[in-house]
Tab-separated table of N, CA and C in Angstrom:
chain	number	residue	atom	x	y	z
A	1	UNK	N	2.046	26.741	11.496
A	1	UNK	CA	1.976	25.397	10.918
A	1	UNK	C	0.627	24.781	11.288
A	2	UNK	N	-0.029	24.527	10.102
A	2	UNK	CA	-1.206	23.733	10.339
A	2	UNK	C	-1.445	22.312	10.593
A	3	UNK	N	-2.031	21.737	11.530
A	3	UNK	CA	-1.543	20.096	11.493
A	3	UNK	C	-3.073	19.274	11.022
A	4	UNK	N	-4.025	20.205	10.584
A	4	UNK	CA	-5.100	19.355	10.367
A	4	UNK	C	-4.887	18.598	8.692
A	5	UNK	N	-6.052	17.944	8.594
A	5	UNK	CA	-6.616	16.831	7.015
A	5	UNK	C	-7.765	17.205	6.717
A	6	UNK	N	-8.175	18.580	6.284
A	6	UNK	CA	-9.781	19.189	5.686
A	6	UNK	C	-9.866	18.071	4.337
A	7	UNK	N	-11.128	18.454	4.269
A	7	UNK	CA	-12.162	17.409	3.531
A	7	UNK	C	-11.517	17.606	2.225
A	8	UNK	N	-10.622	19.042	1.437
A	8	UNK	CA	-10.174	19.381	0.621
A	8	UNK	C	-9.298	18.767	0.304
A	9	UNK	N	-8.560	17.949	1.319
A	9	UNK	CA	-7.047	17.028	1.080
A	9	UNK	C	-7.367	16.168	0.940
A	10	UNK	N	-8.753	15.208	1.110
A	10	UNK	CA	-8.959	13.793	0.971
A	10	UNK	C	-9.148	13.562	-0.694
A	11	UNK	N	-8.094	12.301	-1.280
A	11	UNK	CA	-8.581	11.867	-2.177
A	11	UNK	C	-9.547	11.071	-2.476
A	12	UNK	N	-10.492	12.004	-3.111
A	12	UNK	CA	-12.250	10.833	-3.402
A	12	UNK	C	-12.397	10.589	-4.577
A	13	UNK	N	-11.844	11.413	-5.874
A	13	UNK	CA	-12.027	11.054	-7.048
A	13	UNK	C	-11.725	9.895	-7.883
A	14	UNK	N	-12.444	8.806	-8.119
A	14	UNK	CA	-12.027	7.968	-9.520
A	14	UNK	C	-11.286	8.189	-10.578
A	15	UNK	N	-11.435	9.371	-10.559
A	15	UNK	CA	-11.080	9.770	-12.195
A	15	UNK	C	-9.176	9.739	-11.855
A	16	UNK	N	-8.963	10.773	-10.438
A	16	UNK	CA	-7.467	11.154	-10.135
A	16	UNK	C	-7.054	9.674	-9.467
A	17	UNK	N	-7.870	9.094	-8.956
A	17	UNK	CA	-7.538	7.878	-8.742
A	17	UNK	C	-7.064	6.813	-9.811
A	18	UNK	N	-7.854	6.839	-10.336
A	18	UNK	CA	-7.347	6.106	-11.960
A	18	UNK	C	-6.580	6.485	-12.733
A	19	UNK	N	-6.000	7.666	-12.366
A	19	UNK	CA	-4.704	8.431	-12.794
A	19	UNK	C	-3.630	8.378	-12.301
A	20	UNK	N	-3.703	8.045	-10.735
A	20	UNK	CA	-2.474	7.703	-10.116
A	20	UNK	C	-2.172	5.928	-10.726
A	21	UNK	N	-3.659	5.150	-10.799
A	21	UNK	CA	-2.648	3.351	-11.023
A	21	UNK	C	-2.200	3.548	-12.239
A	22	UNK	N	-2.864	4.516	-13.126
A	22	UNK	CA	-2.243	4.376	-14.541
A	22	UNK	C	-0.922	4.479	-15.124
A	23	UNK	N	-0.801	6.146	-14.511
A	23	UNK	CA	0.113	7.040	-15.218
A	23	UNK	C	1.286	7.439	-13.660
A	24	UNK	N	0.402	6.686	-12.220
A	24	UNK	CA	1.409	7.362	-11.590
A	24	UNK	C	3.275	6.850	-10.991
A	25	UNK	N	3.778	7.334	-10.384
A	25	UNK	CA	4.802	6.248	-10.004
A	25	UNK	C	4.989	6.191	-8.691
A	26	UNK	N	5.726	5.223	-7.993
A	26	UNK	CA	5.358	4.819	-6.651
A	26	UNK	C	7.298	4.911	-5.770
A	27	UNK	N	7.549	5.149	-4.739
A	27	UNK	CA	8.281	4.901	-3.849
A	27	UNK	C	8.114	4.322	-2.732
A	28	UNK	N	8.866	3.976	-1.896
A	28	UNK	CA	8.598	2.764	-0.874
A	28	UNK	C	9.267	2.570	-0.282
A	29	UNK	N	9.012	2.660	1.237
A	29	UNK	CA	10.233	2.055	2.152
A	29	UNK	C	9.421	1.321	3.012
A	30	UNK	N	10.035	0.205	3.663
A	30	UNK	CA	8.916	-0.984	3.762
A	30	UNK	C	8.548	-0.720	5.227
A	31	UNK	N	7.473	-0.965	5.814
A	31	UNK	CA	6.193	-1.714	4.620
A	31	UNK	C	5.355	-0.788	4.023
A	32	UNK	N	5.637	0.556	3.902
A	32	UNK	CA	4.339	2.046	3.381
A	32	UNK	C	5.100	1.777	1.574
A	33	UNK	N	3.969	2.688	1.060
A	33	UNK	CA	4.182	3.039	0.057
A	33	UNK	C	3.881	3.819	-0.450
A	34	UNK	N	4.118	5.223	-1.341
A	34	UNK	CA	3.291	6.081	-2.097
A	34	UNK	C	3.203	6.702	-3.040
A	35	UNK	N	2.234	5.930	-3.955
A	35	UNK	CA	2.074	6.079	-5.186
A	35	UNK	C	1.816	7.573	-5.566
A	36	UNK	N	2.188	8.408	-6.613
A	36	UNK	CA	2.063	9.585	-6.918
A	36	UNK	C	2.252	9.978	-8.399
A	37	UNK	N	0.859	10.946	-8.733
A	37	UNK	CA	0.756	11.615	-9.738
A	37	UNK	C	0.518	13.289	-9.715
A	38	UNK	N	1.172	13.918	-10.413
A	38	UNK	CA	1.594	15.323	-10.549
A	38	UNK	C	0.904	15.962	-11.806
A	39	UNK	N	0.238	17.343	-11.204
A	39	UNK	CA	-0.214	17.972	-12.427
A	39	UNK	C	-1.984	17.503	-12.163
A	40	UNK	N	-2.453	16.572	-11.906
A	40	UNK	CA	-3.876	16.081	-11.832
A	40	UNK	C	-5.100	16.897	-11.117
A	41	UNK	N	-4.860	18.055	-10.394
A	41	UNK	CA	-5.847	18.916	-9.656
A	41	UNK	C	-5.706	20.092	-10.055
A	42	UNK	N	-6.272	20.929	-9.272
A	42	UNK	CA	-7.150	21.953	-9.768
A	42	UNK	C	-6.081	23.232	-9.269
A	43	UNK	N	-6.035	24.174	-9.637
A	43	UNK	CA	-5.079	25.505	-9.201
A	43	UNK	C	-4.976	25.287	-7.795
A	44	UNK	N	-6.271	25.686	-7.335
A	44	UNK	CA	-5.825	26.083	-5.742
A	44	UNK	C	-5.497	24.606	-4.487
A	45	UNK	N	-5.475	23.727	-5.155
A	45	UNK	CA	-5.332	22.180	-4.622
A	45	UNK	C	-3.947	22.087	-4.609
A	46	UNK	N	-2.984	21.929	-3.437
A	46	UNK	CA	-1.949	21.575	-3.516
A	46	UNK	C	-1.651	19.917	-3.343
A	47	UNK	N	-2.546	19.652	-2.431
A	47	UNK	CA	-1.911	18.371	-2.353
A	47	UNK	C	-3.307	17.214	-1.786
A	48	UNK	N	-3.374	16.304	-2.410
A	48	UNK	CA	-4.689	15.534	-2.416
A	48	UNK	C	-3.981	14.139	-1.748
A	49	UNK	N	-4.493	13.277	-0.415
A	49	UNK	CA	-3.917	11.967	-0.444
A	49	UNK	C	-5.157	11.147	0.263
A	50	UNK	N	-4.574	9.657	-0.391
A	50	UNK	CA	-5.851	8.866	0.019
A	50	UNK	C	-4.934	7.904	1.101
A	51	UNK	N	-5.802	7.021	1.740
A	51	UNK	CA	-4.793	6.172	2.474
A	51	UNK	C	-5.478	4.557	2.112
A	52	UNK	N	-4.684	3.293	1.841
A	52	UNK	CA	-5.449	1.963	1.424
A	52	UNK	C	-4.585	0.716	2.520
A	53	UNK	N	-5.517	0.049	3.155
A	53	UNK	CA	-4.724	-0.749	3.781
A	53	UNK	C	-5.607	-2.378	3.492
A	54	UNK	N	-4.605	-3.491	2.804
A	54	UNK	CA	-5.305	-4.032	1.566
A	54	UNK	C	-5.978	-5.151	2.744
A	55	UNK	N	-6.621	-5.556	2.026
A	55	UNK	CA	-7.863	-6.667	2.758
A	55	UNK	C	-7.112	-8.275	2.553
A	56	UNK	N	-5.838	-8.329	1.508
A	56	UNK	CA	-5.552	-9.120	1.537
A	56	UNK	C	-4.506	-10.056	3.166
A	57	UNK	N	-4.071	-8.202	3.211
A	57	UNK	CA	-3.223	-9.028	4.751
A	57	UNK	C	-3.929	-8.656	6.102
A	58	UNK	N	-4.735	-8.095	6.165
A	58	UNK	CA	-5.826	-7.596	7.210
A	58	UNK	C	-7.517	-7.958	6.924
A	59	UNK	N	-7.901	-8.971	7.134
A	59	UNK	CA	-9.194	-9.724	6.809
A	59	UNK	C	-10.483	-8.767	7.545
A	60	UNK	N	-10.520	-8.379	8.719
A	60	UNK	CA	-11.129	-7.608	9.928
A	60	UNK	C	-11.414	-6.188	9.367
A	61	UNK	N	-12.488	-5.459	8.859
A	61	UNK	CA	-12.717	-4.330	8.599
A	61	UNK	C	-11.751	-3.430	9.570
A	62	UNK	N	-12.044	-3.675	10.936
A	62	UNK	CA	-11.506	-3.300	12.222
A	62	UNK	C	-10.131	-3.216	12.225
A	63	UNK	N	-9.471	-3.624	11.835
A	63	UNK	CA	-7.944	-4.059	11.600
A	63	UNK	C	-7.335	-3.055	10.535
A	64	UNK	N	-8.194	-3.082	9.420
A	64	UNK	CA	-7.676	-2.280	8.364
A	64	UNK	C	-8.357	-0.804	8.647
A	65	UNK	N	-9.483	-0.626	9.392
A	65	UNK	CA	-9.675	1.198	9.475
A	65	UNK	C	-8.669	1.345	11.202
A	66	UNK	N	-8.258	0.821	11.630
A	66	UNK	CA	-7.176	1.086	12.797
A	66	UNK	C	-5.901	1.531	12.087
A	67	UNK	N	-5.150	0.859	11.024
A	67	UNK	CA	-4.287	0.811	9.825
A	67	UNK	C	-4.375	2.105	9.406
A	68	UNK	N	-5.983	2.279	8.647
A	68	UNK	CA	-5.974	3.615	8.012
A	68	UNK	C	-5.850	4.945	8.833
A	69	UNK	N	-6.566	4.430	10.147
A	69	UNK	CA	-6.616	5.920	11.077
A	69	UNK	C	-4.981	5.796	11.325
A	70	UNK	N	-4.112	5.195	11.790
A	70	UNK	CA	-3.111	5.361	12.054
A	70	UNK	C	-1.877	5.909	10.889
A	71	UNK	N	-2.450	5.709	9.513
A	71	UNK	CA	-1.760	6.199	8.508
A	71	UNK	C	-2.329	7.669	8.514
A	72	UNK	N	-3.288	8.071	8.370
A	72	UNK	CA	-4.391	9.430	7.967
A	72	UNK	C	-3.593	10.258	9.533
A	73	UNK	N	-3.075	9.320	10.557
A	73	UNK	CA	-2.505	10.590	11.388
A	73	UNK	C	-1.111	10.654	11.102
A	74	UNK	N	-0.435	9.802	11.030
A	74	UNK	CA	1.116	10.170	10.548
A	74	UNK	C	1.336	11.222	9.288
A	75	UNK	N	0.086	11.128	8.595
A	75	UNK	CA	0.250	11.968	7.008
A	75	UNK	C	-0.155	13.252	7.914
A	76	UNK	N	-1.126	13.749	8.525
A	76	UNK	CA	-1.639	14.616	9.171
A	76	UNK	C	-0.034	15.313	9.723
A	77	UNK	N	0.235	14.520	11.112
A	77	UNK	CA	1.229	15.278	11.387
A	77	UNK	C	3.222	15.229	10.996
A	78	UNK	N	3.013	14.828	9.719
A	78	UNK	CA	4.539	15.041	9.117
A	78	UNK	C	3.925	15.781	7.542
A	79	UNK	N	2.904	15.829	7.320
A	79	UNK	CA	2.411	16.599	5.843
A	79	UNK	C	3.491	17.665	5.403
A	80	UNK	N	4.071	18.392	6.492
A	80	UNK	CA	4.569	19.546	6.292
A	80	UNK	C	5.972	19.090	5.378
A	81	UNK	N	6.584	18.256	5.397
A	81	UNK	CA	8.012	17.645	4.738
A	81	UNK	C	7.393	17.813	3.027
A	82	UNK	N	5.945	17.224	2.949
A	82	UNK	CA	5.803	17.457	1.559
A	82	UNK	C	5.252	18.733	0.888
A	83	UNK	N	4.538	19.444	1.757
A	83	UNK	CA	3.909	20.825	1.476
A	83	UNK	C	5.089	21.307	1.452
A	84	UNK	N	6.360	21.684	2.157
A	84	UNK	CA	7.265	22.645	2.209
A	84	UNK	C	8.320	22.296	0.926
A	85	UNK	N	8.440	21.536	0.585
A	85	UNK	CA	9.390	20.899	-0.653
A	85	UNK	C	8.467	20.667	-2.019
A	86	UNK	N	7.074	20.839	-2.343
A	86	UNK	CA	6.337	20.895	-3.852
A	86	UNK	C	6.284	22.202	-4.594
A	87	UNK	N	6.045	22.141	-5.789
A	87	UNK	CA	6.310	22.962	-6.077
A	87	UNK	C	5.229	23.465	-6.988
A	88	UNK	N	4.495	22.250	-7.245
A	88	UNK	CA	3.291	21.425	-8.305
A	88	UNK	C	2.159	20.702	-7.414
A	89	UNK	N	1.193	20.646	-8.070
A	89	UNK	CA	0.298	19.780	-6.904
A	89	UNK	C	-0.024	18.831	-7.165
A	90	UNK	N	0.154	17.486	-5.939
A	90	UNK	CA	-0.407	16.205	-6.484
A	90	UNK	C	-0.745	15.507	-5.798
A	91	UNK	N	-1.112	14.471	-6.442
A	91	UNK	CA	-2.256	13.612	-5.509
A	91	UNK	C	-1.587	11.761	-5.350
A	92	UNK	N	-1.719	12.048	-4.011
A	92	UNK	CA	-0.702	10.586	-3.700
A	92	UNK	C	-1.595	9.705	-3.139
A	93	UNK	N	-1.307	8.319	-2.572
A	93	UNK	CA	-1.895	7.261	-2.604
A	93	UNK	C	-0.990	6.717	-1.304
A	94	UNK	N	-1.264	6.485	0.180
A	94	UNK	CA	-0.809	5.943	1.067
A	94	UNK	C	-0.829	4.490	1.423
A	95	UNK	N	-0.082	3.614	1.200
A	95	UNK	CA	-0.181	2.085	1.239
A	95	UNK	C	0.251	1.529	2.661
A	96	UNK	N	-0.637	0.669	3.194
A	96	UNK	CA	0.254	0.240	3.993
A	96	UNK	C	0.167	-1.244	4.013
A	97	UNK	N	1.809	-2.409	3.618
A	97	UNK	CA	1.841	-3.691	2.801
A	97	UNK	C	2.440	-4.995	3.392
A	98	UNK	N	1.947	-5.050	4.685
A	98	UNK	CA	2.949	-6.184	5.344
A	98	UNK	C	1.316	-6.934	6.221
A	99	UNK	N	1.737	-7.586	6.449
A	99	UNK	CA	0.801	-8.045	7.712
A	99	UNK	C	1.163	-8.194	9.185
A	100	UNK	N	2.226	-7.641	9.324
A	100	UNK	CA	2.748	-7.593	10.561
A	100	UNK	C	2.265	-6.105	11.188
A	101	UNK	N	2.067	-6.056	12.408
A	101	UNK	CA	1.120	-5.089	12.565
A	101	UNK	C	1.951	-4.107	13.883
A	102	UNK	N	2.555	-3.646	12.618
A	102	UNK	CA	3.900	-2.232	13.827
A	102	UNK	C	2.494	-1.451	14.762
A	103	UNK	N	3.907	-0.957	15.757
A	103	UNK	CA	3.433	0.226	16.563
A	103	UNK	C	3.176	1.197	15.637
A	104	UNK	N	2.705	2.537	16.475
A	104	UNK	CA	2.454	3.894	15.727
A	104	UNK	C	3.837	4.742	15.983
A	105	UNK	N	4.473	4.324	16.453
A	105	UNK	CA	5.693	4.995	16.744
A	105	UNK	C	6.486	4.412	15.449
A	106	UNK	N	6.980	3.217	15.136
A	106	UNK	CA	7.472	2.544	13.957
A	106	UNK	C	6.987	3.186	12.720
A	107	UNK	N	5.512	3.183	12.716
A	107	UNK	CA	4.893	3.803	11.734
A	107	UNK	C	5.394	5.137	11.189
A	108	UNK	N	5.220	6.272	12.272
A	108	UNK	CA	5.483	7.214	12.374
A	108	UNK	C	6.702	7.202	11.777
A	109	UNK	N	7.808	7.015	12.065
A	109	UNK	CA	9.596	6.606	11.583
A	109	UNK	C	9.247	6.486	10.556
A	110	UNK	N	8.650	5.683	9.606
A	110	UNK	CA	8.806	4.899	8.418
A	110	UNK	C	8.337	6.301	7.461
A	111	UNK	N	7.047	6.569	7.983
A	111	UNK	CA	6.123	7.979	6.894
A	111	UNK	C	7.136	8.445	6.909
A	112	UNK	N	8.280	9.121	7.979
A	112	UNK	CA	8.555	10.282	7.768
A	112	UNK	C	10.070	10.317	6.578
A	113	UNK	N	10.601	8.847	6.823
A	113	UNK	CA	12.100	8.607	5.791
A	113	UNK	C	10.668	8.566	4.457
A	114	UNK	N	9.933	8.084	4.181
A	114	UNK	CA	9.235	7.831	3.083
A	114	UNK	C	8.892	9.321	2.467
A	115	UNK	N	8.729	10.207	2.915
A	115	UNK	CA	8.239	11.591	2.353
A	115	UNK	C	9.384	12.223	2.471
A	116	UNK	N	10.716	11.824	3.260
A	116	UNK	CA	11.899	12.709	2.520
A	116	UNK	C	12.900	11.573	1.478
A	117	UNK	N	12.200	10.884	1.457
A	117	UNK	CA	12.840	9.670	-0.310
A	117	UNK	C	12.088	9.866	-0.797
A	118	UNK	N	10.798	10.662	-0.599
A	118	UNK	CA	10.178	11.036	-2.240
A	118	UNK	C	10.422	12.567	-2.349
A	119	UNK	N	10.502	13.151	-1.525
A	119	UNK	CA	11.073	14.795	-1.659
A	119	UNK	C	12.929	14.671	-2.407
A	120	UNK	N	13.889	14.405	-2.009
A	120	UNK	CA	14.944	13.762	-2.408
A	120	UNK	C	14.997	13.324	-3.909
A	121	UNK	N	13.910	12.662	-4.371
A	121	UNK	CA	13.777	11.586	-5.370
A	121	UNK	C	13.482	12.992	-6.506
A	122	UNK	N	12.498	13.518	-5.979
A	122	UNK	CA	11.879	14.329	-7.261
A	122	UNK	C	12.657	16.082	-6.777
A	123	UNK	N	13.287	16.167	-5.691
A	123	UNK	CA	13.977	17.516	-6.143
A	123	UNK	C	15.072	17.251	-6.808
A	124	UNK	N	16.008	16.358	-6.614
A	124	UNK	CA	17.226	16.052	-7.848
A	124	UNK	C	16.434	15.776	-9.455
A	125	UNK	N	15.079	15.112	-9.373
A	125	UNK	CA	14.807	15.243	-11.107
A	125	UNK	C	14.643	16.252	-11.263
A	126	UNK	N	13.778	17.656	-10.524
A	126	UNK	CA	13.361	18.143	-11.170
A	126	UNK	C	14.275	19.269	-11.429
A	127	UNK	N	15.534	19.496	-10.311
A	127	UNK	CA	16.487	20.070	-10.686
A	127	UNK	C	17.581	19.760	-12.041
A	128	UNK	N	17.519	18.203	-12.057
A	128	UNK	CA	18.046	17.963	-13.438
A	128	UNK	C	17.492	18.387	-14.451
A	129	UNK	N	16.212	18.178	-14.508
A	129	UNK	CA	15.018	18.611	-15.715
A	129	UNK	C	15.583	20.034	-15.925
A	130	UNK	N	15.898	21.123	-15.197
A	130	UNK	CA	15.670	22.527	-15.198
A	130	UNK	C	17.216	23.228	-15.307
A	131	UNK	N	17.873	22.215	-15.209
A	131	UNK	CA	19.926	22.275	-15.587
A	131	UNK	C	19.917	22.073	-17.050
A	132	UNK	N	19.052	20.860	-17.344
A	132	UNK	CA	18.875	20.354	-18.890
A	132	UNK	C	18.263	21.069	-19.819
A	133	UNK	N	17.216	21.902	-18.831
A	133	UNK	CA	16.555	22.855	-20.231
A	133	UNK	C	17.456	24.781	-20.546
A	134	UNK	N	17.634	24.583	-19.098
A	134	UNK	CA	18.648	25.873	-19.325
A	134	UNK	C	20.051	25.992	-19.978
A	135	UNK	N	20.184	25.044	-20.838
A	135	UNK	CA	21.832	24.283	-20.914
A	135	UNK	C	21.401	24.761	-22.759
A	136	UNK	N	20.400	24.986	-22.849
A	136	UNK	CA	19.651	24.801	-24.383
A	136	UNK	C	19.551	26.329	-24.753
């Protein structure tokens, strides 16, 4: 099991970025959130994520890259819940939306119910999707 975030997993693109506010859809357990679009990268890319912690409830540059480093490590070390359950590759969007300013332990808790309610969420569709087409 690998626990690193190579330069290959960071989302930098505009283009996939502007693909996730467009076209993507979002889950949430409070206060994280993560927006996600499927299908948007390249063969050997499994999984692309960015992390945003908004300026509206954290004013302090300082405040919000403490936010981000503390999100960029919870994704780091629970990644494996979403690598081991995809099946497709995609590129997600890490929110973090309160102004109350949890521990990293809280944090930690929250990523990890949040990436098995989006694993949960999309293995029952996509198992429905694949009951529905074999039924034909």
């Amino acid at each position: 099991m690998s626990f690193n975030y190579p330069k290959n997993e960071k989302l930098k693109s505009k283009i996939s970025i502007g693909l996730l506010f467009s076209e993507g859809k979002s889950v949430s357990k409070y206060p994280l959130r993560l927006v996600y679009h499927s299908g948007s990268l390249n063969e050997n890319e499994k999984i692309k994520m960015g992390v945003s912690v908004s300026k509206k409830y954290f004013k302090k540059a300082v405040d919000r890259n403490r936010f981000k480093r503390i999100l960029r490590e919870t994704y780091r070390l629970n990644k494996h819940i979403l690598l081991d359950n995809l099946d497709k590759p995609y590129a997600f969007m890490f929110f973090y939306q309160t102004k109350e300013r949890l521990s990293y332990e809280e944090i930690n808790t929250k990523t990890i119910q949040l990436f098995e309610k989006f694993v949960n969420q999309n293995i029952k569709k996509e198992s429905s999707e694949t009951e529905g087409n074999s039924g034909k």
